[in-house]
Coordinates of C-alpha atoms and ligand atoms in Angstrom, one line a residue:
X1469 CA -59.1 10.0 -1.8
X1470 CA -59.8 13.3 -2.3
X1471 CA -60.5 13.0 -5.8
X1472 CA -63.4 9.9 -5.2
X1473 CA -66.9 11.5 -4.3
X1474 CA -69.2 9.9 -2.0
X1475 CA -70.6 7.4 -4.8
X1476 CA -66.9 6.2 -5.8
X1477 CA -65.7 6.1 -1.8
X1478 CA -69.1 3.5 -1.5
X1479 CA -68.3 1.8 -4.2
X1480 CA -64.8 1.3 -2.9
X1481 CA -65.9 0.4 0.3
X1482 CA -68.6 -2.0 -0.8
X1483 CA -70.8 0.3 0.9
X1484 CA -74.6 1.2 0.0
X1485 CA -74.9 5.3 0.2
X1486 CA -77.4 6.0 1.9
X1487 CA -77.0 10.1 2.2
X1488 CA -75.3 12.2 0.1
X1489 CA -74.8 15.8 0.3
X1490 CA -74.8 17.8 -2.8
X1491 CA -72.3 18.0 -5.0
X1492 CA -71.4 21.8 -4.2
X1493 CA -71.8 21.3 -0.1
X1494 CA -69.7 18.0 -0.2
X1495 CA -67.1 19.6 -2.4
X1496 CA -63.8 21.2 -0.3
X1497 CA -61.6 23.4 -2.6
X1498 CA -63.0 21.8 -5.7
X1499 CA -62.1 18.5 -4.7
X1500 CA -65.5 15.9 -3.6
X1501 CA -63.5 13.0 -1.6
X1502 CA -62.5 12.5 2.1
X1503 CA -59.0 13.8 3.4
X1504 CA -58.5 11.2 5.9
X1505 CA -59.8 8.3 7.2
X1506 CA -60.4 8.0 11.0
X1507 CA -61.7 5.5 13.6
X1508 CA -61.8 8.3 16.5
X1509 CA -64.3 10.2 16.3
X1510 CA -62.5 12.6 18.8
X1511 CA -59.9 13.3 16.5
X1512 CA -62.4 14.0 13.9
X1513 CA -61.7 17.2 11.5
X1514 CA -63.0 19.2 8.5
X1515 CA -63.3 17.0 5.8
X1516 CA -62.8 13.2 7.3
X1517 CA -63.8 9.8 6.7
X1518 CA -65.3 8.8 9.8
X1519 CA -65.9 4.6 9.8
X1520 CA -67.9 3.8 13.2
X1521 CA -66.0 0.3 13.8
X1522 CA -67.8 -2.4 16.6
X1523 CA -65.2 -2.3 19.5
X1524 CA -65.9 -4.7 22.6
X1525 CA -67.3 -1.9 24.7
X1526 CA -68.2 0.9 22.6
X1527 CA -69.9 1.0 19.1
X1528 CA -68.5 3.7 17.1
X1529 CA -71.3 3.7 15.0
X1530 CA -72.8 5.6 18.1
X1531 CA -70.7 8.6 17.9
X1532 CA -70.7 9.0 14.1
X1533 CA -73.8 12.0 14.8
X1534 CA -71.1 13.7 16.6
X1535 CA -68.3 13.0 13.9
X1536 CA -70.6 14.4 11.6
X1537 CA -71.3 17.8 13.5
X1538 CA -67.7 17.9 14.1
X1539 CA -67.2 18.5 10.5
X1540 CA -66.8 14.9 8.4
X1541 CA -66.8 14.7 5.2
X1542 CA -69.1 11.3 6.2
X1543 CA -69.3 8.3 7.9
X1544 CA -69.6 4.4 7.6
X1545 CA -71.7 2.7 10.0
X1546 CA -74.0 -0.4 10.6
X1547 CA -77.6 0.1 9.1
X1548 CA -78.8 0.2 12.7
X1549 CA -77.5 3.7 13.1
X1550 CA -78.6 5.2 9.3
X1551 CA -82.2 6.2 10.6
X1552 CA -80.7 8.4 13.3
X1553 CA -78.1 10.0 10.9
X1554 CA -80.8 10.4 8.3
X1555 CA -83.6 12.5 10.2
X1556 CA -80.6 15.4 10.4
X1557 CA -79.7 15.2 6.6
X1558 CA -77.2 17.3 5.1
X1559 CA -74.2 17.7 6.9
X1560 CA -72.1 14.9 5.2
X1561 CA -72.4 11.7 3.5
X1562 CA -73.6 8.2 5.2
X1563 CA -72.1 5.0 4.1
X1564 CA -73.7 1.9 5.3
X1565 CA -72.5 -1.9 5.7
X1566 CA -72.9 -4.2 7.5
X1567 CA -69.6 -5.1 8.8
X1568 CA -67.8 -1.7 9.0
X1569 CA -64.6 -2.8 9.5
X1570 CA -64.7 -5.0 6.1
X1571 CA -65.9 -2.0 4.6
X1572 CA -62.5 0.1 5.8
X1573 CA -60.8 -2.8 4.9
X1574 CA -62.0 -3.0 0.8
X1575 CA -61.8 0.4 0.8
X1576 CA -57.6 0.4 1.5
X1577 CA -57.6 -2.6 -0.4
X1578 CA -59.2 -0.2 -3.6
X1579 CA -57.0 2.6 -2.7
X1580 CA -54.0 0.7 -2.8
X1581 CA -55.1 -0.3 -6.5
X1582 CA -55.5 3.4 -7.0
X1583 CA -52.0 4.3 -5.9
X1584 CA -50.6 1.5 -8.1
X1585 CA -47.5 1.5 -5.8
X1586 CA -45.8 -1.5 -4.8
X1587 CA -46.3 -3.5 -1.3
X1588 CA -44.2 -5.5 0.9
X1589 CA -45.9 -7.2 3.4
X1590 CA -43.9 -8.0 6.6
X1591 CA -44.8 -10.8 9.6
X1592 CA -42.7 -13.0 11.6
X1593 CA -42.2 -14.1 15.2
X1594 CA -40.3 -11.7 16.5
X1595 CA -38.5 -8.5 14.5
X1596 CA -41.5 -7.3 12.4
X1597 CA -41.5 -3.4 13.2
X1598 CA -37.7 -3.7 13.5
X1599 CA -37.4 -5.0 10.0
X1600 CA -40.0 -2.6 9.0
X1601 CA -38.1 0.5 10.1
X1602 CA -35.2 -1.0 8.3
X1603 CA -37.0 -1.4 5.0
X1604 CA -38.4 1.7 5.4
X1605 CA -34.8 3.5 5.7
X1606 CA -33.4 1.1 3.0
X1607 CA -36.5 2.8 0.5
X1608 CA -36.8 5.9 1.6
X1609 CA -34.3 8.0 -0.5
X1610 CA -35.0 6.1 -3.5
X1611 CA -38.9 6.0 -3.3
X1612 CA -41.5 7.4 -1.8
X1613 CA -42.2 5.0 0.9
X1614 CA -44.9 4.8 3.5
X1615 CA -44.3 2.4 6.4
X1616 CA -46.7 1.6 8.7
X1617 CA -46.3 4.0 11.9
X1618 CA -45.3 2.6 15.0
X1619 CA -46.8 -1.1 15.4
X1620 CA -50.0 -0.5 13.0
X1621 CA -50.0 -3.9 12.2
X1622 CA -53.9 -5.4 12.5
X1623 CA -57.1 -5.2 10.5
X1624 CA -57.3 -1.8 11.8
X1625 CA -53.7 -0.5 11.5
X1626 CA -52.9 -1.8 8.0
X1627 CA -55.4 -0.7 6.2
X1628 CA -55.6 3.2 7.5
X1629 CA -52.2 2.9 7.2
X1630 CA -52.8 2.2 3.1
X1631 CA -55.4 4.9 3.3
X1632 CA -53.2 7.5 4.7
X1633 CA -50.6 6.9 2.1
X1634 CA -50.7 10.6 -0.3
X1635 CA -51.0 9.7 -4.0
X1636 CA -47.7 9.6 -5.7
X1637 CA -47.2 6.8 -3.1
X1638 CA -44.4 4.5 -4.9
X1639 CA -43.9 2.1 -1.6
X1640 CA -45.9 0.6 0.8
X1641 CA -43.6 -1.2 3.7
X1642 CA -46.6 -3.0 5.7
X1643 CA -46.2 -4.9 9.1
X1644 CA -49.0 -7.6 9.8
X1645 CA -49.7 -9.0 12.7
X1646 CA -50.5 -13.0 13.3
X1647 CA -52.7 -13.5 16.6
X1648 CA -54.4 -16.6 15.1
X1649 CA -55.1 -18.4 12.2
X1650 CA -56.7 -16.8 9.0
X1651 CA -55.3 -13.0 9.9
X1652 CA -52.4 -12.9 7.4
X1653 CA -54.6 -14.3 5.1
X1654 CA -57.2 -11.3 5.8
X1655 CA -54.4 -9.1 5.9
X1656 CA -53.1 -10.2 2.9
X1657 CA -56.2 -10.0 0.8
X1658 CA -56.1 -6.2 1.9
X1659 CA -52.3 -5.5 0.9
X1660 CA -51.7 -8.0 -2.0
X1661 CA -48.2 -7.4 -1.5
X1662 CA -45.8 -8.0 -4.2
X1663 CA -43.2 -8.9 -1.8
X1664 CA -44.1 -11.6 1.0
X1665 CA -40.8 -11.5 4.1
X1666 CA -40.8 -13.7 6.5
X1667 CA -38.7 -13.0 9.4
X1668 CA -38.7 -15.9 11.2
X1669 CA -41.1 -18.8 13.0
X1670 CA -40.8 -18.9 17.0
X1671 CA -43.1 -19.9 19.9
X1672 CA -44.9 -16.9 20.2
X1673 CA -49.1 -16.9 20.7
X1674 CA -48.5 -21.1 21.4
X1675 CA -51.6 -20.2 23.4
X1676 CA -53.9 -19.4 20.1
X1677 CA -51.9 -21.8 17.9
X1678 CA -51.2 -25.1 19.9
X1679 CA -48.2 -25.5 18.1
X1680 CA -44.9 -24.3 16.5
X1681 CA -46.3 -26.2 13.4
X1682 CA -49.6 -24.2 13.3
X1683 CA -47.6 -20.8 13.6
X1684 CA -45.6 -21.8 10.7
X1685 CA -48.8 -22.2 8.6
X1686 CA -50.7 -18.7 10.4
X1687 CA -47.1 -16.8 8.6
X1688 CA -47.0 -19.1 5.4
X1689 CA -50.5 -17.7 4.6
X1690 CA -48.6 -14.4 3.3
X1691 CA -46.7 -16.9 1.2
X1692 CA -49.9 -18.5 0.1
X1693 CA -51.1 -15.0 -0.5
X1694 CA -48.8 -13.8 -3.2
X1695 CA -49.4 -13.9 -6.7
X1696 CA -47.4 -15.8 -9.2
X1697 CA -44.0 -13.6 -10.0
X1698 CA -43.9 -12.4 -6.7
X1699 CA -41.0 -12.5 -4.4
X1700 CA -40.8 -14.2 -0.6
X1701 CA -38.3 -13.7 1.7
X1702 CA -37.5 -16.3 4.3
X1703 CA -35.1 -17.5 6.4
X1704 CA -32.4 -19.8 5.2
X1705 CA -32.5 -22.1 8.7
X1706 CA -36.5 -22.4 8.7
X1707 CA -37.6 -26.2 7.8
X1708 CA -40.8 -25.4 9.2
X1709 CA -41.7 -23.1 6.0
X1710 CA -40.3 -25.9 3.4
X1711 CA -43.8 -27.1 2.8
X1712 CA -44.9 -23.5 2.1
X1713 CA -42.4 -22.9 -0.7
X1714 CA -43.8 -22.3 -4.3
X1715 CA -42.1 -23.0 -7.6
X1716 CA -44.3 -19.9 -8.8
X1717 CA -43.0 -17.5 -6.2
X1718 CA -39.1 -16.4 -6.5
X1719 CA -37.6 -17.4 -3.1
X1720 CA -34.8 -15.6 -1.4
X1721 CA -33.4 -16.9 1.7
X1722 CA -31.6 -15.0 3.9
X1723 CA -29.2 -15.9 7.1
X1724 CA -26.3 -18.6 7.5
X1725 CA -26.5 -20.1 4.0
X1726 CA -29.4 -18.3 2.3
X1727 CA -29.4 -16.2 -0.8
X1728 CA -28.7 -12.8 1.8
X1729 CA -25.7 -13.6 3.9
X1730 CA -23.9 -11.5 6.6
X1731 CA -19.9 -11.8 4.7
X1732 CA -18.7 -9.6 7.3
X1733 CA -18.5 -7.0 10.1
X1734 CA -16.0 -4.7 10.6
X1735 CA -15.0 -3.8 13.6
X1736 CA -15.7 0.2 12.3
X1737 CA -19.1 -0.9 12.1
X1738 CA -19.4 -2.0 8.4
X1739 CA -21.6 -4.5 7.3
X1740 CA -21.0 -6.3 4.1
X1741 CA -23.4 -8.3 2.7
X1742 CA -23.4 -11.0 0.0
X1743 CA -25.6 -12.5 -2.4
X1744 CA -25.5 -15.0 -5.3
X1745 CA -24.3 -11.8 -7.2
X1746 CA -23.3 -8.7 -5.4
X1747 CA -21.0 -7.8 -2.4
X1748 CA -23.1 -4.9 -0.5
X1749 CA -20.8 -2.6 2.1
X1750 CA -23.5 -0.6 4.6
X1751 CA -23.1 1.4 7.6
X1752 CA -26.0 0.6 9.9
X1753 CA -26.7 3.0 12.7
X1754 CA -27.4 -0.6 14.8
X1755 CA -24.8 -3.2 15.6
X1756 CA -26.9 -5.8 17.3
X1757 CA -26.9 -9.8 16.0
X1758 CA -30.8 -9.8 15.8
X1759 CA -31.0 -6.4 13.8
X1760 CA -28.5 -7.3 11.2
X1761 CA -30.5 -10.1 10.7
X1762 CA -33.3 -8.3 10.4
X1763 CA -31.3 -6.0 8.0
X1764 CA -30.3 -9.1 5.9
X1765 CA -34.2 -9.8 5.3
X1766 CA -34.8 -6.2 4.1
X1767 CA -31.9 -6.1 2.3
X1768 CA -33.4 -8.8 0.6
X1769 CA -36.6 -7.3 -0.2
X1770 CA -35.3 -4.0 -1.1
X1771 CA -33.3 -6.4 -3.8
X1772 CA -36.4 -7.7 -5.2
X1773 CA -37.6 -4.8 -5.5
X1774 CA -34.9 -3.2 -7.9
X1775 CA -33.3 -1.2 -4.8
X1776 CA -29.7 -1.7 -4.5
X1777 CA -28.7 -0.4 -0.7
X1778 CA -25.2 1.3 -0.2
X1779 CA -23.8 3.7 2.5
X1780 CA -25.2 5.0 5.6
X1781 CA -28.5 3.2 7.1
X1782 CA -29.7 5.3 10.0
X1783 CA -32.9 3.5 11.1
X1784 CA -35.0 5.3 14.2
X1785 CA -36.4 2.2 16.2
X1786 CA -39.7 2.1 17.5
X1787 CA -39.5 3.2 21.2
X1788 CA -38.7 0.4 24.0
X1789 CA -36.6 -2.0 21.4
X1790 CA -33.4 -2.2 22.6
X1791 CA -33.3 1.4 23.5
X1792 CA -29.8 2.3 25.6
X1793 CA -29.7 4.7 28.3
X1794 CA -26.5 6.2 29.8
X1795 CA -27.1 6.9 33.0
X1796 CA -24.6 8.0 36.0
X1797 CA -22.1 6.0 37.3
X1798 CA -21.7 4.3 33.8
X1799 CA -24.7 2.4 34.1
X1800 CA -26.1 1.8 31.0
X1801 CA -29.7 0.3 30.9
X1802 CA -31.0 -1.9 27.9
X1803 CA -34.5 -1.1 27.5
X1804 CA -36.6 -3.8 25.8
X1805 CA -39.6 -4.0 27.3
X1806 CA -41.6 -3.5 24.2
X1807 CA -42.3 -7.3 24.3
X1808 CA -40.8 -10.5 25.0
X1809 CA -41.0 -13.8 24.4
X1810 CA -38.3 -17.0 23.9
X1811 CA -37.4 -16.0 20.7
X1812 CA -36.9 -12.4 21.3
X1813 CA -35.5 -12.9 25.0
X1814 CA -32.4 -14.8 23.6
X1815 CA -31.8 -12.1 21.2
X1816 CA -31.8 -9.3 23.6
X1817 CA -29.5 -12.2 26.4
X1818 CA -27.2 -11.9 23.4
X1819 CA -27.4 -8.5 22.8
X1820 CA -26.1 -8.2 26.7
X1821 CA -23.3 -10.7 26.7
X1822 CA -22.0 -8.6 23.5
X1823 CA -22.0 -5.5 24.9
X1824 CA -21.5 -4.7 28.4
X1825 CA -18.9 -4.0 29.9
X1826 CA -18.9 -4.8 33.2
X1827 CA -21.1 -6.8 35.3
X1828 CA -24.1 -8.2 33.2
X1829 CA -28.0 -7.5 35.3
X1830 CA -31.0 -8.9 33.9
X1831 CA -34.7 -7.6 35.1
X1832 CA -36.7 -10.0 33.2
X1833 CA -40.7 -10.5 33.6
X1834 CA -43.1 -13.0 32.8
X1835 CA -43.6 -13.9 28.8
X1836 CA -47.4 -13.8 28.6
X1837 CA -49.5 -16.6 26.3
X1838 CA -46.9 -19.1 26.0
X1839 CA -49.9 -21.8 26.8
X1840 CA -49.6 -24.8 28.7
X1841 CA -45.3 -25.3 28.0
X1842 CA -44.4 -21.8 29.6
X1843 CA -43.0 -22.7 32.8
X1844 CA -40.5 -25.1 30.8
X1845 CA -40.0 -22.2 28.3
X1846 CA -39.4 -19.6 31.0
X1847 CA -37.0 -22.3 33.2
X1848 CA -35.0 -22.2 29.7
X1849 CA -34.7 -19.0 29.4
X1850 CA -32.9 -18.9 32.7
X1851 CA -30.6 -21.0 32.2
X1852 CA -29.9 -19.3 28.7
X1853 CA -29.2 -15.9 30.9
X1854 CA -26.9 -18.1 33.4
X1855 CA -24.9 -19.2 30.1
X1856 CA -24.6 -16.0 28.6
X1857 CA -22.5 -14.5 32.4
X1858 CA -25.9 -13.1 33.4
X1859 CA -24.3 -11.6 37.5
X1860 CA -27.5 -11.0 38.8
X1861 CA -31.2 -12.0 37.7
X1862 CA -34.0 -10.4 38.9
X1863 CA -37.1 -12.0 37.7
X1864 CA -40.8 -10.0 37.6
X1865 CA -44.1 -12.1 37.7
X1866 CA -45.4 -15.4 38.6
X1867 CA -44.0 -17.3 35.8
X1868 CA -40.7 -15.6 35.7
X1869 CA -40.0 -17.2 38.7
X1870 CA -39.1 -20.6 36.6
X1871 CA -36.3 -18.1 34.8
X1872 CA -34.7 -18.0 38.5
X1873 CA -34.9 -22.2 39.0
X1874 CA -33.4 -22.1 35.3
X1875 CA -30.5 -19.9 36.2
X1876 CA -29.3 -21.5 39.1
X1877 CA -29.7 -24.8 38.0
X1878 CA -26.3 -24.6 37.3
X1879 CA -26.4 -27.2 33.8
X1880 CA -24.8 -24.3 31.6
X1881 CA -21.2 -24.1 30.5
X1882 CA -18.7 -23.0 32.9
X1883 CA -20.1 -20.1 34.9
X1884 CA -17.4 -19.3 37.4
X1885 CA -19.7 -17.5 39.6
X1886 CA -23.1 -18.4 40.1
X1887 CA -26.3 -15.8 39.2
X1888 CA -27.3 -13.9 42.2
X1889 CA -31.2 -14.5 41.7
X1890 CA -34.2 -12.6 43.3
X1891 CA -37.8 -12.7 42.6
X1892 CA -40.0 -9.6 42.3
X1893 CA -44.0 -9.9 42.4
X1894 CA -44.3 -7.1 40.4
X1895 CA -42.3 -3.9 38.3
X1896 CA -42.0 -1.5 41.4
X1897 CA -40.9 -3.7 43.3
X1898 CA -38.3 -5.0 40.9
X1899 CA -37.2 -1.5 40.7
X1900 CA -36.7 -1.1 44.1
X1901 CA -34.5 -4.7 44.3
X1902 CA -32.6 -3.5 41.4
X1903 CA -31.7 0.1 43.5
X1904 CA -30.1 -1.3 46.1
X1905 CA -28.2 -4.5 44.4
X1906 CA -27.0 -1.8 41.6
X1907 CA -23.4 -1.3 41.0
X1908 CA -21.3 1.4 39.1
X1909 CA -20.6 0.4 35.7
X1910 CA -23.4 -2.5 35.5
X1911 CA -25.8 -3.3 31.9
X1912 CA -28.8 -3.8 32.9
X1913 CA -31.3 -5.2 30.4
X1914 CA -35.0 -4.8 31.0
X1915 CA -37.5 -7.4 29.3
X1916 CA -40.7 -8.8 29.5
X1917 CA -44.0 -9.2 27.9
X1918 CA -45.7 -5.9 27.0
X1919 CA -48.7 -6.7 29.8
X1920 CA -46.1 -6.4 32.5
X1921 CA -45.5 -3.1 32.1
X1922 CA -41.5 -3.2 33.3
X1923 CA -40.7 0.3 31.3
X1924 CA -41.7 1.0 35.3
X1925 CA -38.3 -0.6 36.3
X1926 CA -36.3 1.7 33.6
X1927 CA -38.4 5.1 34.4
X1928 CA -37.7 4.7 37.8
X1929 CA -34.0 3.3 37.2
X1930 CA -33.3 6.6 35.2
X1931 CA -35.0 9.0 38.1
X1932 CA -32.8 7.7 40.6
X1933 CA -29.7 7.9 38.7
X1934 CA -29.9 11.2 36.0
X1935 CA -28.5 10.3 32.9
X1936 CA -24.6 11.1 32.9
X1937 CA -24.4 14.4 31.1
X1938 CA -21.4 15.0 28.8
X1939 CA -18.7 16.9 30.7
X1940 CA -20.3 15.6 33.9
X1941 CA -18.2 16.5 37.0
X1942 CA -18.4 13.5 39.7
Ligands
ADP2787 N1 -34.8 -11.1 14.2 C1 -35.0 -11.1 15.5 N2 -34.8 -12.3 16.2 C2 -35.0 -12.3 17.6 N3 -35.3 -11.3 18.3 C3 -35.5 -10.1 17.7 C4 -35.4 -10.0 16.3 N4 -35.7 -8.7 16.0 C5 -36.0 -8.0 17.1 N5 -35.9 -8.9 18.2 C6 -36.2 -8.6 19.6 O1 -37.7 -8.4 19.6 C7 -38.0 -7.1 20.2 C8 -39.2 -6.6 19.5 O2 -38.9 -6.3 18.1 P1 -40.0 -5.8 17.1 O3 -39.3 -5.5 15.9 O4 -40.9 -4.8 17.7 O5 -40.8 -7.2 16.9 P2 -42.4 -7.4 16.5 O6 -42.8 -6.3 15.7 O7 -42.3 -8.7 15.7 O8 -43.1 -7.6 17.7 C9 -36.7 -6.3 20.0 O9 -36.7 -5.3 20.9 C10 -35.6 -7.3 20.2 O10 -35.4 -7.6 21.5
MG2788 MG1 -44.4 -5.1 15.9

């Protein structure tokens, strides 16, 4: 935005202007706009866009003074903190609205008009940032993509993640987040993406939704969102997006007979993937089930939009997805503890069973805001890890403990020797269980919802055991 002065940015932002500097005092090497857009008014510098967002405890209205003495180029705040900002005039614009996060909204959403480049907009259950990264890597050579960073994903994240894209910006690979009904829509409305992918629909946030139904519609609002022309990328197996599909909007499924299918996987680690047209021979960096499905959605996108992937795919994961550490004593730990829930804790069981080794150890924790079916859902889940040869269960949390009645429940196939199961109230504890029933050469996967914080049971895992260095002597 550097090329928008203060009257264009309020405009943008459906802002009134309250105070702006002149035109020489606002102008920074002979450009008038903002360099960046920031919500923190401690990482405030020369030349920003400070927007003073309402949080639950703080205003940030109430340190826009300070953003402004550190150097903004201006600020957007409520109109109950102008009058302050105005009796010190003069040291950078002051954009007012009432709802300053709306206004940081329309102003990506004008920004992203400005670029002209072309959006995919990315939700789902489960997989989101994964497929993201995946996108991203699929793009990057070709285009010049911006992805969101990280897990940018909510009214906040997306849109400074549009504003921070330079112009020149061909790509935009967007994750959006889904915590309730209406938020794709919003987040939507911001993006307008051209491309709409659905990874999948699972029981995840039951407790906002009330129903596997209602999270079908909260994703099917990106479908809902896209203009006519547009592409959406679902999964093949998914009934529960049928009544979603539009005869307006080209549709490309993707999975067991979709559009996108998996044809093969070498045991070299090539992928080939077909579609109504095209045999397509990759060589992912990744090898697990629930990342080449992942890679089958992106695929699919990048398709759509004109992007024809070949060759090496090395995609960097976000941290704590599936994340393998070597550690002495070939123990290798799985750590997943980014997030969990039923959908994503079968995925990672599998992930396990197809991998190690040797003896198979799960630490899993508690799945948080499953609603009132969690106990059956965790029990499940249990029983899923005594099917897939889990050796030894250690659950984490009050609910997790169902995982434990699951797994020795014994109703899965043929499991010669029965889980050894143990319940830990919390992640140092599990950590300590897991030290002294750890055996040379076990997998250990770590899992649970982000709130139990079990990267405790990895961190200490890897202190107690340095990671095996190459030419280690034992
Ligand atoms: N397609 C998928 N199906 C099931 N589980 C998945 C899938 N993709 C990823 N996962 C699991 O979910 C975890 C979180 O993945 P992530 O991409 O961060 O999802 P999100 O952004 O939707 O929260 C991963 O570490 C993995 O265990
Ligand atoms: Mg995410």
């Amino acid at each position: 935005m550097r090329g928008w002065d203060a009257g264009r940015v309020a405009a943008a932002a459906d802002a009134a202007l309250a105070f702006s500097p002149a035109a020489s005092e606002s102008a920074r090497e002979g450009l008038p706009g903002p360099l960046r857009v920031v919500i923190d008014s401690r990482e405030v510098a020369a030349g920003d866009l400070f927007v003073g967002l309402g949080g639950s405890r703080v205003d940030g209205g109430d340190y826009a003074a300070a953003a402004l003495a550190a150097g903004a180029w201006g600020v957007i705040v409520k109109p109950v903190h102008a009058p302050t900002l105005m009796q010190a005039p003069g040291l950078g614009a002051v954009l007012v609205h009432p709802n300053p996060l709306a206004a940081l909204g329309r102003l990506a959403g004008a920004w992203r008009t400005e670029l002209g480049a072309r959006v995919v907009g990315i939700t789902g259950s489960t997989g989101k940032t994964s497929t993201k990264d995946i996108l991203a890597a699929l793009l990057r050579d070709r285009l010049r993509t911006v992805a969101s960073p990280a897990n940018l994903n909510t009214e906040i994240g997306l849109p400074l993640t549009i504003l921070a894209a330079p112009p020149g910006t061909e790509m935009l690979v967007l994750e959006m987040a889904m915590r309730g009904p209406g938020q794709i829509a919003e987040l939507a409305a911001i993006a307008r993406p051209d491309v709409g992918v659905i990874v999948n629909v699972g029981p995840v946030h039951l407790q906002q939704l009330g129903s596997i139904e209602n999270v079908a519609a909260a994703k099917a609002e990106l479908l809902v969102a896209l203009p006519s022309g547009a592409t959406a990328v679902v999964p093949a197996a998914e009934p529960l997006l049928e009544p979603y599909r539009r005869s307006d909007v080209n549709v490309v499924t993707f999975g067991p007979n979709g559009d996108v299918t998996l044809a093969d996987v070498h045991a070299d680690g090539e992928v080939v993937i077909a579609t109504p047209t095209q045999r397509i021979a990759l060589r992912p960096s990744f090898s697990q089930r629930h990342n080449l499905e992942n890679l089958l959605a992106a695929t699919a996108a990048a398709l759509a939009l004109g992007v024809v992937p070949a060759g090496e795919l090395n995609v960097t994961f976000s941290a704590l997805r599936g994340e393998r550490v070597a550690l002495a004593g070939q123990v290798l730990v799985i750590n997943d503890c980014y997030n969990a829930n039923p959908m994503s804790m079968r995925a990672a069981l599998d992930d396990l069973a197809a991998t190690a080794p040797g003896r198979r150890v799960a630490v899993l924790g508690d799945m948080l805001e499953l609603g009132h079916g969690e106990l059956a859902l965790h029990r499940e889940i249990g029983e899923y890890a005594a099917a897939q040869d889990v050796a030894l269960l250690i659950t984490v949390g009050p609910r997790a403990v169902a995982m434990g009645d699951g797994a020795l429940s014994g109703d899965g196939p043929a499991t010669d020797a029965p889980v050894e199961v143990h319940a830990a109230e919390d992640p140092a504890g599990a950590a300590r269980l897991l030290l002294t029933l750890l055996r040379d050469g076990d997998t250990v996967l770590v899992k649970a919802s982000r709130g139990m914080r079990l990267e405790v049971v990895t961190d200490t895992l890897v202190a107690a055991r340095a990671p095996a260095l190459a030419g280690e002597v034992s």
